[in-house]
Coordinates of C-alpha atoms in Angstrom, one line a residue:
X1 CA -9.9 28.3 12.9
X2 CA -7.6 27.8 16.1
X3 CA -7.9 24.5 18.0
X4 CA -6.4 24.6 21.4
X5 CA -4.8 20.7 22.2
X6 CA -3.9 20.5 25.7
X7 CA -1.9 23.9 25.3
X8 CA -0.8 23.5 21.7
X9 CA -2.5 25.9 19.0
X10 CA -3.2 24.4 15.8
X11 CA -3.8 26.2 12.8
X12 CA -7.7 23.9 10.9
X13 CA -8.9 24.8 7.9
X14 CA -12.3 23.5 7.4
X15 CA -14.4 23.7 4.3
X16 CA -18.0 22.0 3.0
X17 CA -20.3 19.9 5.0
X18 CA -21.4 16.2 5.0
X19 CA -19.4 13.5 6.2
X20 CA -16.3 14.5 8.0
X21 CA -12.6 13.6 6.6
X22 CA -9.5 14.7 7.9
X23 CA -6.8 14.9 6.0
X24 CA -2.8 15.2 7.6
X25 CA 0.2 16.2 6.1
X26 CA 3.8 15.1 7.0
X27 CA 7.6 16.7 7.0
X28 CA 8.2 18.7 5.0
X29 CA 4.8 20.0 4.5
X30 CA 1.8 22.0 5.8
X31 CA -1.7 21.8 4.9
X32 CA -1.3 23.1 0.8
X33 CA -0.1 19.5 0.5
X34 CA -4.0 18.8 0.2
X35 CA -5.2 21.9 -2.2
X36 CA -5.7 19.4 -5.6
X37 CA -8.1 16.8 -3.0
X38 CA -9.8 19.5 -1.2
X39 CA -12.2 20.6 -4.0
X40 CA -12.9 17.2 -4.8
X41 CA -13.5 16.0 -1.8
X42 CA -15.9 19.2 -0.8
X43 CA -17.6 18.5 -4.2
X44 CA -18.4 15.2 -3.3
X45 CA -20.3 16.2 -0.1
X46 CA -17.6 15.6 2.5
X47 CA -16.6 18.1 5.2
X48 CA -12.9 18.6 5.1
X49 CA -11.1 19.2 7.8
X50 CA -7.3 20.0 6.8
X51 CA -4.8 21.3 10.2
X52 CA -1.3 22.5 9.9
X53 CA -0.2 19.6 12.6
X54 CA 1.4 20.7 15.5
X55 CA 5.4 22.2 14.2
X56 CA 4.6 23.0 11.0
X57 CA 2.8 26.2 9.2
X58 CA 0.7 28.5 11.3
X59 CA 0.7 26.1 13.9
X60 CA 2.3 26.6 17.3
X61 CA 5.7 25.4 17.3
X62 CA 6.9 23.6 21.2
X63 CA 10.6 23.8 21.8
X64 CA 11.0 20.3 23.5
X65 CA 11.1 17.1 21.2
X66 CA 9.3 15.3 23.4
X67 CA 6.1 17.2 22.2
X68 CA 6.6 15.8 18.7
X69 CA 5.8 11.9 20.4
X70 CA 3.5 10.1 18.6
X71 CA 0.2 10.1 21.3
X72 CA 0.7 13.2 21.5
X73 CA 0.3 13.7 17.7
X74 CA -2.9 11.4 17.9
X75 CA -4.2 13.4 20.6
X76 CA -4.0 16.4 18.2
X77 CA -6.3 15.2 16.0
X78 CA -8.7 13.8 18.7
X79 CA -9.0 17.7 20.0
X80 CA -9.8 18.6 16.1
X81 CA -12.8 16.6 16.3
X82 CA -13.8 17.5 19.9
X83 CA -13.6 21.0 19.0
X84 CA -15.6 20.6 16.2
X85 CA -18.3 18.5 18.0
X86 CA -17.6 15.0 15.7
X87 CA -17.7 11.9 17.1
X88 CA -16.2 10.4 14.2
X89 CA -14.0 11.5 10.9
X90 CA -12.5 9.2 7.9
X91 CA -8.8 10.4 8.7
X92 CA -6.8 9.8 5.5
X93 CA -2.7 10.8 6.1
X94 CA 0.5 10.5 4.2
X95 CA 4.1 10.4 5.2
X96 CA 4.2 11.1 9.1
X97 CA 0.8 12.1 8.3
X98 CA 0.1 8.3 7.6
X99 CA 1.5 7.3 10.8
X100 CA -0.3 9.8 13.2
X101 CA -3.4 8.5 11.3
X102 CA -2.4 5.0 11.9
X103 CA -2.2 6.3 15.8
X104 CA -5.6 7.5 15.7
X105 CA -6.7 4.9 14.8
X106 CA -5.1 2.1 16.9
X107 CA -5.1 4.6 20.2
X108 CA -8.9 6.0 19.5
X109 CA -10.4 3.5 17.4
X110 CA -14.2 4.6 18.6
X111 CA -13.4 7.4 16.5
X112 CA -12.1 6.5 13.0
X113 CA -14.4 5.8 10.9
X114 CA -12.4 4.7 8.0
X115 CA -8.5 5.3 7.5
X116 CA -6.5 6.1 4.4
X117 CA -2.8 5.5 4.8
X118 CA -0.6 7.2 1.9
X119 CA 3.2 6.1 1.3
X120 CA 3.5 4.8 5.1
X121 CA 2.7 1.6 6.0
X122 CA 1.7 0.3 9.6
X123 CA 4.0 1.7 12.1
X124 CA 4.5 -1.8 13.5
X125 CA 5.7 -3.3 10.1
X126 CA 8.1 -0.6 9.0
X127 CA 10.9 -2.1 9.3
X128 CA 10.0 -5.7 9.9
X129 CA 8.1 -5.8 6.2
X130 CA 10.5 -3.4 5.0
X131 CA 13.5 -5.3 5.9
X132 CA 16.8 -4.0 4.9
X133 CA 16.0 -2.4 1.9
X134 CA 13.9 0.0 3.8
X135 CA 16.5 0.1 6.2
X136 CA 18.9 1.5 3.5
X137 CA 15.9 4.3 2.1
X138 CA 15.8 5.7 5.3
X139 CA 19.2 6.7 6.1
X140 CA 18.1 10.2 6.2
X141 CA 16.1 9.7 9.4
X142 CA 19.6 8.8 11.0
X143 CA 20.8 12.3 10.2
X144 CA 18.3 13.8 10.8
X145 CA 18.7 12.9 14.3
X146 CA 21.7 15.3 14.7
X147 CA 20.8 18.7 15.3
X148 CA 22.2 21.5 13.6
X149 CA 23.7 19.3 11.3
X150 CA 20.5 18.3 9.4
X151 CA 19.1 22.0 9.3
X152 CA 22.9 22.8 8.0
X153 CA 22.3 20.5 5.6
X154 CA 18.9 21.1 4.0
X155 CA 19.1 25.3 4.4
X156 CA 22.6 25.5 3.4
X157 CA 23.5 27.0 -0.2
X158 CA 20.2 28.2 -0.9
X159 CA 18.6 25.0 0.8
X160 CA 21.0 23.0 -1.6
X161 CA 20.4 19.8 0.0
X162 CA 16.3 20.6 0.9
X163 CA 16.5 21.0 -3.3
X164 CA 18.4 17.4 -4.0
X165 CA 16.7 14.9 -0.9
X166 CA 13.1 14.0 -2.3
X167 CA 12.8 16.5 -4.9
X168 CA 9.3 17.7 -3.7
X169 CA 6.9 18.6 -6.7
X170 CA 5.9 22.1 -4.3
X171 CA 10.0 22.4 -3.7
X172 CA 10.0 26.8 -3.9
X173 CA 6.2 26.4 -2.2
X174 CA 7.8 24.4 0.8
X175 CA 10.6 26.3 1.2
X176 CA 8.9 29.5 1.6
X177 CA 6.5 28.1 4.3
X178 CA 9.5 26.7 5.9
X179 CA 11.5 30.4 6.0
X180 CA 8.4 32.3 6.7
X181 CA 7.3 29.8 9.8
X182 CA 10.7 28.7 11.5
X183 CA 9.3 25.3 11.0
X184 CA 12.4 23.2 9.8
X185 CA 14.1 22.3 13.1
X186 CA 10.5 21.7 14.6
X187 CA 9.6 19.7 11.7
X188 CA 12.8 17.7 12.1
X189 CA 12.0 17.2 15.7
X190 CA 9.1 14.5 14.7
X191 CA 12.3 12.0 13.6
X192 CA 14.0 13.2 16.8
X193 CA 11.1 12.0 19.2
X194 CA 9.8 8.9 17.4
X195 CA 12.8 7.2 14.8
X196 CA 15.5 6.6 17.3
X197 CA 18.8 5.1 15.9
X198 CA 17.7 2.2 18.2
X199 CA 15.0 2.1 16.2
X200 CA 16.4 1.0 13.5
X201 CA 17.5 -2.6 14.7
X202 CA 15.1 -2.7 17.6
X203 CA 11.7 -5.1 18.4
X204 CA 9.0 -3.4 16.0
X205 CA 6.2 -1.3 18.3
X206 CA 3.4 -2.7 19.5
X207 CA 0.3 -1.1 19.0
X208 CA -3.6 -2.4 19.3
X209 CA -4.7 -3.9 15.8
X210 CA -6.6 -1.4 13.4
X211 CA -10.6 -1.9 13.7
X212 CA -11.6 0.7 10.8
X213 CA -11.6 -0.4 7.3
X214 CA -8.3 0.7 5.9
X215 CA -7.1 1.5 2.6
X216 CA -3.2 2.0 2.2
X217 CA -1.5 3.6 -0.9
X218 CA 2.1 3.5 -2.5
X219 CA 3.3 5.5 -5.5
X220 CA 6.2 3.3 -7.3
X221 CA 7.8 6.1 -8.0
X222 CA 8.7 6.8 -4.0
X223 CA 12.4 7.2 -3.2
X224 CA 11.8 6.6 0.3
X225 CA 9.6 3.8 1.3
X226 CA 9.4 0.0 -0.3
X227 CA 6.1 -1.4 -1.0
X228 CA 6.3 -4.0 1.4
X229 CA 6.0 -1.8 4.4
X230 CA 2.8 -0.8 2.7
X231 CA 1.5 -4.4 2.0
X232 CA 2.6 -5.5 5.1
X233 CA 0.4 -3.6 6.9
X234 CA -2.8 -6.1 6.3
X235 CA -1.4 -8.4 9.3
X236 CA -2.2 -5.6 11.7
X237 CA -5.4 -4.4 10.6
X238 CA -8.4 -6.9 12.3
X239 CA -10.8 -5.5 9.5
X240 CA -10.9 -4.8 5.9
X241 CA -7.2 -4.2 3.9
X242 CA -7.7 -2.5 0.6
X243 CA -4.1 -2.1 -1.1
X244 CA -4.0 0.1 -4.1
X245 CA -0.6 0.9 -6.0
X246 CA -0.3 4.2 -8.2
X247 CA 2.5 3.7 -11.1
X248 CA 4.5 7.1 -11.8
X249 CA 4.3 9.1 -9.1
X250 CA 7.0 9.6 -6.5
X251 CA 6.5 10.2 -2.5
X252 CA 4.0 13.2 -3.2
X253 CA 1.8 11.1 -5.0
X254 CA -1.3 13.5 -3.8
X255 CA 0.4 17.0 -5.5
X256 CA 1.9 14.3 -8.9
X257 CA -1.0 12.7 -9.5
X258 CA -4.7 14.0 -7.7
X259 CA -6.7 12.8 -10.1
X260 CA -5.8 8.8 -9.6
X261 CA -5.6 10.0 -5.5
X262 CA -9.0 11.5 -5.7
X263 CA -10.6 8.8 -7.2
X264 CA -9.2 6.5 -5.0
X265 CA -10.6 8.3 -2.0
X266 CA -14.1 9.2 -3.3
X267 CA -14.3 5.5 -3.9
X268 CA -13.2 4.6 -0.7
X269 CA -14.5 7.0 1.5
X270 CA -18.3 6.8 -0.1

């Protein structure tokens, strides 16, 4: 289905029927990242609601980086559930996924009901937990800050450096949905609008503390975020903190290992 937000089209698969869960992808993804939980999670009696967010897949695409800030992004998922007449939704997210669903909850708390955070931590603790180790994992949001350069970079040489940075489990899956949608300088645009080089050395943002009982995951196996970001993120949660680490796996924990990530949600989320 199409779900209009405030002018933006986005792209919702929905399948089964119970208790709603959304579940958001980051870069460089669409909503395939979730195929190996949907099934599971439908099985189980949820209602899954799974949107290409806004820049990537067959979602609309806005020109202007500003439309890739983070309310806006929360406000996105907000028009999901208004759309579909739910008051409120588990949201369960990973990579930028994990921090729009951090948004949602902190910015529309009266409508998470519980919220799974995947390989990102607390937005507020990402650097401050992470300290300068996480400083140093991240040096690809500084380039991807330069545009041109960073689509250069990834595309070039038969998307040489897309093929190298991560090495995404769904890498020729990816990269097709990236040549077929146009979404790679749009995708980029989410760093652009919210990880600012002042970001980097910066006062951490201030957001309103977490109400919904929150699980976070880490895979040790990710080559881009420390596990203190992720633990960190109890201090700004005013409820429940469940911390669960998943040995093996790298960032895509959900596509390298869905049998340890679906159990962890059907636990939680029942």
């Amino acid at each position: 289905m199409k779900v209009d937000s405030s002018g933006v089209s986005l792209d919702v698969q929905v399948e089964g029927s119970g208790s709603p869960v959304v579940l958001l992808h980051g870069f460089p993804d669409s909503k395939r990242l979730w195929s190996k939980q949907v099934p599971a999670l439908v099985d189980a009696g949820f209602q899954v609601i799974v949107p290409d967010q806004r820049g990537f897949g067959d979602s609309d695409k806005p020109a202007d980086v500003d439309a890739y800030a983070i309310p806006f992004l929360a406000i996105d998922v907000t028009a999901i559930l208004d759309a579909l007449s739910i008051p409120r939704a588990h949201v369960v997210g990973q990579d930028w996924g994990a921090a729009v669903a951090w948004a949602t909850a902190s910015f529309a708390p009266e409508r998470v009901d519980r919220l799974v955070a995947m390989s990102v931590g607390h937005p507020s603790g990402f650097f401050a937990s992470g300290g300068m180790t996480q400083r140093e994992k991240s040096w690809y949001m500084l380039l991807f800050q330069f545009e041109g350069v960073a689509e250069n970079w990834l595309s070039g040489n038969n998307w040489a450096g897309m093929r190298e940075w991560g090495a995404h489990p769904d890498l020729d899956g990816v990269i097709a949905d990236l040549e077929r949608t146009g979404a790679l300088t749009t995708g980029l645009n989410w760093y652009r609008a919210n990880i600012t080089p002042e970001g980097f050395v910066g006062p951490p943002l201030e957001l309103p503390p977490i109400q919904a009982p929150t699980m976070g995951i880490w895979s040790s196996g990710d080559f881009a975020l420390t596990e203190e970001q992720m633990t960190g993120s109890s201090k700004f949660c005013s409820g429940e903190f469940r911390y669960e680490r998943i040995e093996g796996p790298g960032h895509w924990m959900q596509w390298e290992a869905p049998d340890k990530v679906n159990a962890l949600l059907l636990d939680f989320l029942k």
